[in-house]
Amino acid sequence: MDLSNVTVAIVGAGPAGSSCAKKLSRMGISVDLYEKDKLGGLCLNYGCKYINALKEISDSIDRLNEVKGFNGQDKDKYTLNDFMSLETLNKKIDEVHSGIRRNSFEKLKKEGINVIYKRFEKEQEQNYDYVVYATGMEYPSIYEEIICNKYSDLVKLKELPEKMVVIGGGISASEISSVFSSLGTEVSTYVRSNILKRITDQDVRKYVLDHIINFNILKDENKTKELLNDENVYNLIAFGGTRPFSVNSNLRVRCDVENIYACGDAIGRSNTPISARQGAIVAINIHNDITKEPLVKLRPIPYMEVIRLKIPLGIIGTQTNDYREIKTGNVHGAYFEKYRGFNRVYFEDGKVVGGVTMGSPNEVAPYFLQYLKGSGDYSHFYNIFPTSDPFPPLLKEIDRKKDDN
């Protein structure tokens, strides 16, 4: 079927929007991809990738301080300012990201996607057969009637703040607080209840609070307001924004005309792989709607999150009271650390249902998630050394017992 006469506008060129655009274009559908800011969205320009870039440097500073034996309050500790200004670092990061954006633009062009650097107005919906909103969340800039900085303001910093107050107790707030603390800023993070609520294992929570978190946690509202009003303290809001759209299980926007879809952070906070997956599902559903085939439902997957603290933390699936524990070895990033953490595999009715890993979550999370879904047999698994992955010996033992039974 020739679908070249079908027109789709995708609003937002982050992971969800770009994924949707590529899949639709490969189906032969005409795609206009609107972006009011920069290709890559929050993830590349102000979020995940930007924090990753800062962490490359903060990790190096941490390692030097560990080798020197400097502790948290040592005045002789290395900071970013011993090597370069934050303005210089931000320029270096932008050079790399500019190259990524150029490559992304060329790839989108080769896919036949028309990229339009312009704000999409609602009245333009009538010009397209389908519209997909992948605009991300709307983030606040005011807290307790005080104007605050947002994620997107960090890239504009020219000097490393001497002091910083961060509002929020989730993953983003924790990562930003940790990175800037390692760079040399005195960071206080205001949390209304518990920081990192997804950590339900109390042993893990205590260890993270005692030995991994390297910033001050505030619960005093008056002290927080005092810091927010102090012109010598850089303030930052780092908690979840408002999702602009509500969708059904097919990612079609509720209470709207049938040809409007939404995905990514526009429908609720998600990580980059999930956003890209949602974008692909929207593309499939638009195709299926045209060809009168059943629409695909968004299926939930086990919870998975990597939290980039001083020692990275991975949370996968469910935490229970039935677990096996493995100590973290001298892994990459924690070779000289006094407190390197531990790892746990959680069970329910004899079945693996989750895991927590300290030190190597990016190495572990992808295959461990597959393992939870029942994919993979580790009874004949072989490690490649050197490795910082703590789980294969235990998973191998579990699967061999299954084979024996």
Short mmCIF file of C-alpha atoms in Angstrom, two decimals:
data_model
loop_
_atom_site.label_atom_id
_atom_site.label_comp_id
_atom_site.label_asym_id
_atom_site.label_seq_id
_atom_site.Cartn_x
_atom_site.Cartn_y
_atom_site.Cartn_z
CA MET A 1 0.00 0.00 0.00
CA ASP A 2 1.32 3.45 -0.97
CA LEU A 3 1.30 5.59 2.18
CA SER A 4 3.26 8.55 0.81
CA ASN A 5 0.13 10.74 0.79
CA VAL A 6 -0.35 10.26 4.55
CA THR A 7 1.10 13.21 6.46
CA VAL A 8 2.25 13.17 10.08
CA ALA A 9 3.53 16.02 12.23
CA ILE A 10 5.73 15.02 15.16
CA VAL A 11 6.27 17.72 17.76
CA GLY A 12 9.55 17.31 19.62
CA ALA A 13 12.82 15.81 18.38
CA GLY A 14 13.94 14.03 21.52
CA PRO A 15 14.27 10.23 21.82
CA ALA A 16 10.51 9.56 21.52
CA GLY A 17 9.88 11.93 18.61
CA SER A 18 12.95 10.90 16.62
CA SER A 19 12.20 7.20 17.10
CA CYS A 20 8.62 7.70 15.91
CA ALA A 21 9.72 9.79 12.91
CA LYS A 22 12.26 7.22 11.70
CA LYS A 23 9.84 4.30 11.94
CA LEU A 24 7.05 6.19 10.15
CA SER A 25 9.37 7.33 7.38
CA ARG A 26 10.59 3.77 6.82
CA MET A 27 6.93 2.79 6.37
CA GLY A 28 6.71 5.28 3.51
CA ILE A 29 4.75 7.92 5.44
CA SER A 30 5.51 11.63 5.00
CA VAL A 31 6.89 13.10 8.25
CA ASP A 32 7.48 16.67 9.42
CA LEU A 33 9.48 16.75 12.65
CA TYR A 34 9.09 20.01 14.57
CA GLU A 35 11.69 21.14 17.13
CA LYS A 36 11.54 24.55 18.82
CA ASP A 37 14.95 24.21 20.52
CA LYS A 38 17.65 21.64 19.68
CA LEU A 39 17.65 18.11 18.31
CA GLY A 40 18.01 15.53 21.06
CA GLY A 41 15.59 17.14 23.48
CA LEU A 42 16.14 17.28 27.23
CA CYS A 43 18.13 14.03 27.24
CA LEU A 44 20.99 15.18 25.02
CA ASN A 45 21.11 18.88 25.73
CA TYR A 46 20.26 19.30 29.41
CA GLY A 47 19.58 15.90 30.97
CA CYS A 48 21.09 12.41 30.69
CA LYS A 49 23.91 13.11 28.24
CA TYR A 50 24.82 16.43 29.84
CA ILE A 51 24.99 14.88 33.32
CA ASN A 52 26.99 11.97 31.87
CA ALA A 53 29.49 14.45 30.47
CA LEU A 54 29.85 16.23 33.82
CA LYS A 55 30.19 12.86 35.54
CA GLU A 56 33.12 11.90 33.29
CA ILE A 57 35.01 14.78 34.91
CA SER A 58 33.58 14.46 38.43
CA ASP A 59 34.54 10.76 38.47
CA SER A 60 38.13 11.64 37.58
CA ILE A 61 38.23 14.21 40.38
CA ASP A 62 36.78 11.66 42.82
CA ARG A 63 39.44 9.11 41.84
CA LEU A 64 42.27 11.62 42.36
CA ASN A 65 40.91 12.57 45.79
CA GLU A 66 40.56 8.90 46.76
CA VAL A 67 44.15 8.10 45.78
CA LYS A 68 45.37 11.16 47.69
CA GLY A 69 43.31 10.08 50.70
CA PHE A 70 41.31 13.31 50.85
CA ASN A 71 37.97 12.97 52.63
CA GLY A 72 34.73 14.89 52.19
CA GLN A 73 35.69 17.95 54.25
CA ASP A 74 39.40 18.13 53.35
CA LYS A 75 40.34 21.66 52.25
CA ASP A 76 43.08 20.27 49.99
CA LYS A 77 40.59 18.29 47.90
CA TYR A 78 40.80 18.70 44.15
CA THR A 79 37.89 20.53 42.52
CA LEU A 80 37.00 21.31 38.93
CA ASN A 81 38.56 24.77 39.35
CA ASP A 82 42.00 23.15 39.75
CA PHE A 83 41.77 22.04 36.12
CA MET A 84 39.35 24.33 34.25
CA SER A 85 36.37 26.61 34.67
CA LEU A 86 32.82 25.32 34.38
CA GLU A 87 32.39 27.66 31.41
CA THR A 88 35.25 25.88 29.61
CA LEU A 89 33.81 22.48 30.46
CA ASN A 90 30.34 23.50 29.27
CA LYS A 91 31.83 24.72 25.98
CA LYS A 92 33.65 21.41 25.52
CA ILE A 93 30.44 19.50 26.21
CA ASP A 94 28.52 21.66 23.73
CA GLU A 95 31.16 21.00 21.06
CA VAL A 96 30.57 17.27 21.45
CA HIS A 97 26.79 17.67 21.54
CA SER A 98 26.85 19.96 18.49
CA GLY A 99 28.54 17.14 16.58
CA ILE A 100 25.90 14.68 17.79
CA ARG A 101 23.13 17.05 16.70
CA ARG A 102 24.69 17.50 13.25
CA ASN A 103 24.97 13.74 12.78
CA SER A 104 21.38 13.29 13.97
CA PHE A 105 20.14 15.91 11.51
CA GLU A 106 21.96 14.24 8.61
CA LYS A 107 20.57 10.83 9.57
CA LEU A 108 17.03 12.22 9.77
CA LYS A 109 17.46 13.84 6.35
CA LYS A 110 18.67 10.55 4.86
CA GLU A 111 15.58 8.89 6.31
CA GLY A 112 13.46 11.36 4.32
CA ILE A 113 12.29 13.27 7.40
CA ASN A 114 11.64 17.00 7.08
CA VAL A 115 13.06 18.69 10.20
CA ILE A 116 11.43 22.05 10.95
CA TYR A 117 13.05 24.26 13.60
CA LYS A 118 9.90 26.03 14.63
CA ARG A 119 7.25 25.96 17.35
CA PHE A 120 4.24 23.86 16.33
CA GLU A 121 0.94 25.66 16.87
CA LYS A 122 -2.26 23.78 17.73
CA GLU A 123 -4.13 25.19 14.74
CA GLN A 124 -1.64 23.38 12.48
CA GLU A 125 -3.14 20.03 13.52
CA GLN A 126 -5.74 20.42 10.78
CA ASN A 127 -2.97 20.37 8.14
CA TYR A 128 -1.96 16.78 8.96
CA ASP A 129 -3.59 13.38 8.95
CA TYR A 130 -1.95 12.54 12.29
CA VAL A 131 -0.12 14.53 14.96
CA VAL A 132 2.25 13.06 17.55
CA TYR A 133 3.22 15.10 20.60
CA ALA A 134 6.62 14.17 22.03
CA THR A 135 7.19 17.51 23.70
CA GLY A 136 8.48 16.36 27.06
CA MET A 137 7.27 17.66 30.41
CA GLU A 138 6.58 21.22 31.44
CA TYR A 139 9.02 22.00 34.26
CA PRO A 140 8.37 24.60 36.97
CA SER A 141 10.63 27.60 37.50
CA ILE A 142 9.06 28.89 40.73
CA TYR A 143 9.20 27.27 44.16
CA GLU A 144 7.57 28.86 47.21
CA GLU A 145 7.14 32.08 45.17
CA ILE A 146 10.90 32.18 44.51
CA ILE A 147 12.16 32.16 40.92
CA CYS A 148 14.59 29.25 40.51
CA ASN A 149 16.85 27.79 37.87
CA LYS A 150 15.82 24.73 35.83
CA TYR A 151 17.76 21.88 34.19
CA SER A 152 18.30 23.93 31.04
CA ASP A 153 20.05 26.69 33.00
CA LEU A 154 22.97 24.50 34.14
CA VAL A 155 24.59 24.65 30.69
CA LYS A 156 24.75 28.46 30.96
CA LEU A 157 26.86 28.44 34.13
CA LYS A 158 30.26 30.08 33.71
CA GLU A 159 31.60 29.48 37.20
CA LEU A 160 31.28 26.49 39.48
CA PRO A 161 28.86 27.56 42.23
CA GLU A 162 30.46 27.66 45.66
CA LYS A 163 27.11 26.66 47.16
CA MET A 164 23.99 25.13 45.64
CA VAL A 165 20.52 24.26 46.91
CA VAL A 166 18.61 21.64 44.92
CA ILE A 167 14.87 21.10 45.34
CA GLY A 168 13.81 17.49 44.80
CA GLY A 169 14.37 13.98 46.10
CA GLY A 170 14.19 11.92 42.94
CA ILE A 171 16.79 10.54 40.56
CA SER A 172 17.53 13.78 38.69
CA ALA A 173 17.96 15.81 41.88
CA SER A 174 20.23 13.14 43.38
CA GLU A 175 22.40 12.85 40.27
CA ILE A 176 22.85 16.60 39.86
CA SER A 177 23.59 17.00 43.58
CA SER A 178 26.14 14.17 43.52
CA VAL A 179 27.96 15.38 40.41
CA PHE A 180 28.24 19.00 41.54
CA SER A 181 29.37 17.92 45.00
CA SER A 182 32.18 15.89 43.40
CA LEU A 183 33.09 18.87 41.20
CA GLY A 184 33.60 20.93 44.37
CA THR A 185 30.28 22.64 45.14
CA GLU A 186 28.78 22.53 48.63
CA VAL A 187 25.37 21.05 47.81
CA SER A 188 22.27 20.96 50.00
CA THR A 189 19.29 19.02 48.64
CA TYR A 190 15.83 19.65 50.02
CA VAL A 191 13.64 16.55 50.28
CA ARG A 192 10.10 16.66 51.65
CA SER A 193 9.92 12.97 52.53
CA ASN A 194 12.50 10.30 51.57
CA ILE A 195 15.17 10.64 48.95
CA LEU A 196 15.14 7.99 46.19
CA LYS A 197 11.85 6.39 47.26
CA ARG A 198 12.32 3.50 44.84
CA ILE A 199 14.95 2.06 47.19
CA THR A 200 12.67 0.05 49.47
CA ASP A 201 15.34 -2.34 50.82
CA GLN A 202 16.25 -0.62 54.09
CA ASP A 203 19.77 -2.09 54.16
CA VAL A 204 20.46 -0.66 50.71
CA ARG A 205 18.91 2.67 51.66
CA LYS A 206 21.05 2.96 54.82
CA TYR A 207 24.23 2.09 52.91
CA VAL A 208 23.48 4.63 50.18
CA LEU A 209 22.74 7.37 52.72
CA ASP A 210 25.76 6.56 54.91
CA HIS A 211 28.44 5.84 52.32
CA ILE A 212 27.49 6.85 48.77
CA ILE A 213 25.54 10.10 48.91
CA ASN A 214 28.08 12.92 49.10
CA PHE A 215 25.77 15.92 49.53
CA ASN A 216 23.76 17.35 52.41
CA ILE A 217 20.11 16.30 52.70
CA LEU A 218 17.82 19.03 54.02
CA LYS A 219 14.36 18.53 55.51
CA ASP A 220 14.09 21.92 57.21
CA GLU A 221 11.79 24.16 55.15
CA ASN A 222 12.90 27.37 56.86
CA LYS A 223 16.59 26.62 56.22
CA THR A 224 15.73 25.77 52.60
CA LYS A 225 13.90 29.09 52.09
CA GLU A 226 16.87 30.89 53.62
CA LEU A 227 19.20 29.24 51.07
CA LEU A 228 16.79 29.91 48.21
CA ASN A 229 16.77 33.61 49.07
CA ASP A 230 20.56 33.81 49.44
CA GLU A 231 21.98 35.43 46.30
CA ASN A 232 25.30 33.65 46.92
CA VAL A 233 23.65 30.22 46.66
CA TYR A 234 22.75 28.82 43.24
CA ASN A 235 19.23 27.40 43.36
CA LEU A 236 17.81 24.67 41.15
CA ILE A 237 14.44 22.95 40.82
CA ALA A 238 15.02 19.29 39.96
CA PHE A 239 11.75 17.50 40.47
CA GLY A 240 9.29 16.12 37.95
CA GLY A 241 7.26 18.47 35.83
CA THR A 242 3.70 18.34 34.55
CA ARG A 243 2.78 15.89 31.81
CA PRO A 244 0.82 17.76 29.11
CA PHE A 245 -1.08 14.72 27.81
CA SER A 246 -3.05 11.75 29.09
CA VAL A 247 -3.22 8.73 26.80
CA ASN A 248 -4.90 5.34 26.61
CA SER A 249 -3.03 2.03 26.33
CA ASN A 250 -2.53 2.62 22.57
CA LEU A 251 -0.84 6.00 23.31
CA ARG A 252 -3.75 7.80 21.69
CA VAL A 253 -4.56 11.07 23.46
CA ARG A 254 -7.70 10.79 25.59
CA CYS A 255 -10.66 13.12 25.05
CA ASP A 256 -9.32 14.29 21.72
CA VAL A 257 -9.80 13.56 18.05
CA GLU A 258 -8.65 10.10 17.03
CA ASN A 259 -5.60 11.15 15.05
CA ILE A 260 -3.67 12.65 17.98
CA TYR A 261 -1.03 10.57 19.80
CA ALA A 262 1.57 11.35 22.47
CA CYS A 263 4.67 9.61 23.83
CA GLY A 264 7.80 10.07 25.91
CA ASP A 265 7.91 12.47 28.85
CA ALA A 266 4.84 14.23 27.43
CA ILE A 267 2.75 11.43 29.00
CA GLY A 268 4.79 10.96 32.18
CA ARG A 269 8.41 10.66 33.28
CA SER A 270 10.29 7.86 31.55
CA ASN A 271 13.87 7.04 30.63
CA THR A 272 15.36 7.26 27.13
CA PRO A 273 14.92 3.60 26.04
CA ILE A 274 11.28 3.58 27.17
CA SER A 275 10.63 6.89 25.38
CA ALA A 276 12.12 5.52 22.16
CA ARG A 277 10.01 2.36 22.56
CA GLN A 278 6.87 4.45 22.99
CA GLY A 279 7.71 6.45 19.86
CA ALA A 280 8.04 3.23 17.86
CA ILE A 281 4.69 1.94 19.19
CA VAL A 282 2.97 5.18 18.15
CA ALA A 283 4.39 4.75 14.63
CA ILE A 284 3.10 1.16 14.46
CA ASN A 285 -0.34 2.27 15.66
CA ILE A 286 -0.58 5.04 13.06
CA HIS A 287 0.32 2.50 10.37
CA ASN A 288 -2.19 -0.01 11.76
CA ASP A 289 -4.88 2.64 11.98
CA ILE A 290 -4.40 3.42 8.29
CA THR A 291 -4.38 -0.25 7.27
CA LYS A 292 -7.30 -1.12 9.60
CA GLU A 293 -5.20 -3.52 11.69
CA PRO A 294 -5.46 -3.86 15.50
CA LEU A 295 -3.59 -1.24 17.48
CA VAL A 296 -0.68 -2.28 19.69
CA LYS A 297 -0.94 -1.75 23.44
CA LEU A 298 1.92 -0.41 25.51
CA ARG A 299 2.97 -3.31 27.72
CA PRO A 300 4.61 -2.64 31.06
CA ILE A 301 8.15 -3.86 31.64
CA PRO A 302 9.88 -4.47 35.00
CA TYR A 303 11.10 -1.29 36.66
CA MET A 304 14.69 -0.44 35.78
CA GLU A 305 16.71 2.63 36.66
CA VAL A 306 20.37 3.56 36.78
CA ILE A 307 21.19 6.30 39.28
CA ARG A 308 24.50 8.05 38.65
CA LEU A 309 25.73 8.71 42.18
CA LYS A 310 29.38 8.74 43.29
CA ILE A 311 29.12 4.96 42.99
CA PRO A 312 26.45 4.27 40.35
CA LEU A 313 23.41 2.39 41.56
CA GLY A 314 21.13 0.12 39.51
CA ILE A 315 17.61 -0.86 40.58
CA ILE A 316 15.88 -3.57 38.56
CA GLY A 317 12.52 -5.18 39.21
CA THR A 318 11.22 -5.74 42.75
CA GLN A 319 13.02 -5.69 46.12
CA THR A 320 11.91 -8.36 48.63
CA ASN A 321 13.04 -9.73 52.00
CA ASP A 322 14.34 -12.91 50.33
CA TYR A 323 17.71 -12.17 48.75
CA ARG A 324 21.27 -13.31 48.08
CA GLU A 325 24.04 -10.78 48.58
CA ILE A 326 27.32 -10.38 46.70
CA LYS A 327 29.99 -7.88 47.72
CA THR A 328 31.17 -5.36 45.15
CA GLY A 329 34.80 -5.92 44.18
CA ASN A 330 37.40 -3.41 43.05
CA VAL A 331 35.28 -2.43 40.07
CA HIS A 332 35.86 0.34 37.58
CA GLY A 333 34.96 3.63 39.24
CA ALA A 334 35.36 2.32 42.78
CA TYR A 335 38.81 0.74 42.70
CA PHE A 336 40.21 2.93 45.47
CA GLU A 337 36.94 3.47 47.36
CA LYS A 338 36.80 2.42 51.00
CA TYR A 339 33.06 1.74 50.67
CA ARG A 340 32.38 -0.04 47.39
CA GLY A 341 28.92 -1.32 48.23
CA PHE A 342 27.20 -4.63 47.63
CA ASN A 343 24.74 -6.26 45.26
CA ARG A 344 21.54 -8.19 45.91
CA VAL A 345 19.39 -10.56 43.89
CA TYR A 346 15.80 -10.74 45.16
CA PHE A 347 13.53 -13.79 45.10
CA GLU A 348 9.81 -14.42 45.39
CA ASP A 349 8.58 -18.02 45.60
CA GLY A 350 12.02 -19.18 44.50
CA LYS A 351 12.02 -17.04 41.37
CA VAL A 352 14.35 -14.09 40.69
CA VAL A 353 12.22 -10.91 40.67
CA GLY A 354 14.75 -8.11 41.05
CA GLY A 355 18.23 -6.89 41.77
CA VAL A 356 20.21 -3.97 43.15
CA THR A 357 23.76 -3.39 41.98
CA MET A 358 26.34 -0.88 43.17
CA GLY A 359 29.21 -0.07 40.86
CA SER A 360 28.35 -1.49 37.43
CA PRO A 361 24.63 -0.99 36.67
CA ASN A 362 25.08 -0.20 32.97
CA GLU A 363 26.90 -3.49 32.49
CA VAL A 364 24.30 -5.48 34.43
CA ALA A 365 20.90 -3.90 33.80
CA PRO A 366 20.19 -4.85 30.15
CA TYR A 367 20.70 -8.62 30.47
CA PHE A 368 19.33 -8.76 34.02
CA LEU A 369 16.08 -7.24 32.78
CA GLN A 370 15.91 -9.92 30.09
CA TYR A 371 16.56 -12.54 32.76
CA LEU A 372 13.58 -11.27 34.77
CA LYS A 373 11.41 -11.60 31.66
CA GLY A 374 12.51 -15.22 31.24
CA SER A 375 14.96 -14.71 28.38
CA GLY A 376 18.39 -16.31 28.64
CA ASP A 377 19.92 -19.41 30.14
CA TYR A 378 23.00 -18.76 32.27
CA SER A 379 23.77 -22.36 33.22
CA HIS A 380 26.60 -22.33 30.65
CA PHE A 381 27.50 -18.66 30.97
CA TYR A 382 31.18 -17.67 30.69
CA ASN A 383 32.61 -14.45 32.11
CA ILE A 384 35.06 -12.34 30.16
CA PHE A 385 37.64 -10.83 32.48
CA PRO A 386 38.29 -8.24 33.71
CA THR A 387 34.65 -7.64 34.59
CA SER A 388 32.81 -5.62 37.21
CA ASP A 389 29.62 -7.68 36.81
CA PRO A 390 28.82 -9.43 40.13
CA PHE A 391 25.82 -11.52 39.05
CA PRO A 392 26.82 -14.26 36.53
CA PRO A 393 28.16 -16.79 39.09
CA LEU A 394 24.92 -16.63 41.08
CA LEU A 395 22.65 -16.74 38.00
CA LYS A 396 24.73 -19.63 36.70
CA GLU A 397 24.19 -21.49 39.97
CA ILE A 398 20.43 -20.80 39.90
CA ASP A 399 20.03 -21.99 36.30
CA ARG A 400 22.13 -25.11 36.88
CA LYS A 401 19.84 -26.04 39.78
CA LYS A 402 16.87 -25.61 37.42
CA ASP A 403 18.55 -27.95 34.92
CA ASP A 404 19.22 -30.53 37.64
CA ASN A 405 15.56 -30.49 38.64
#
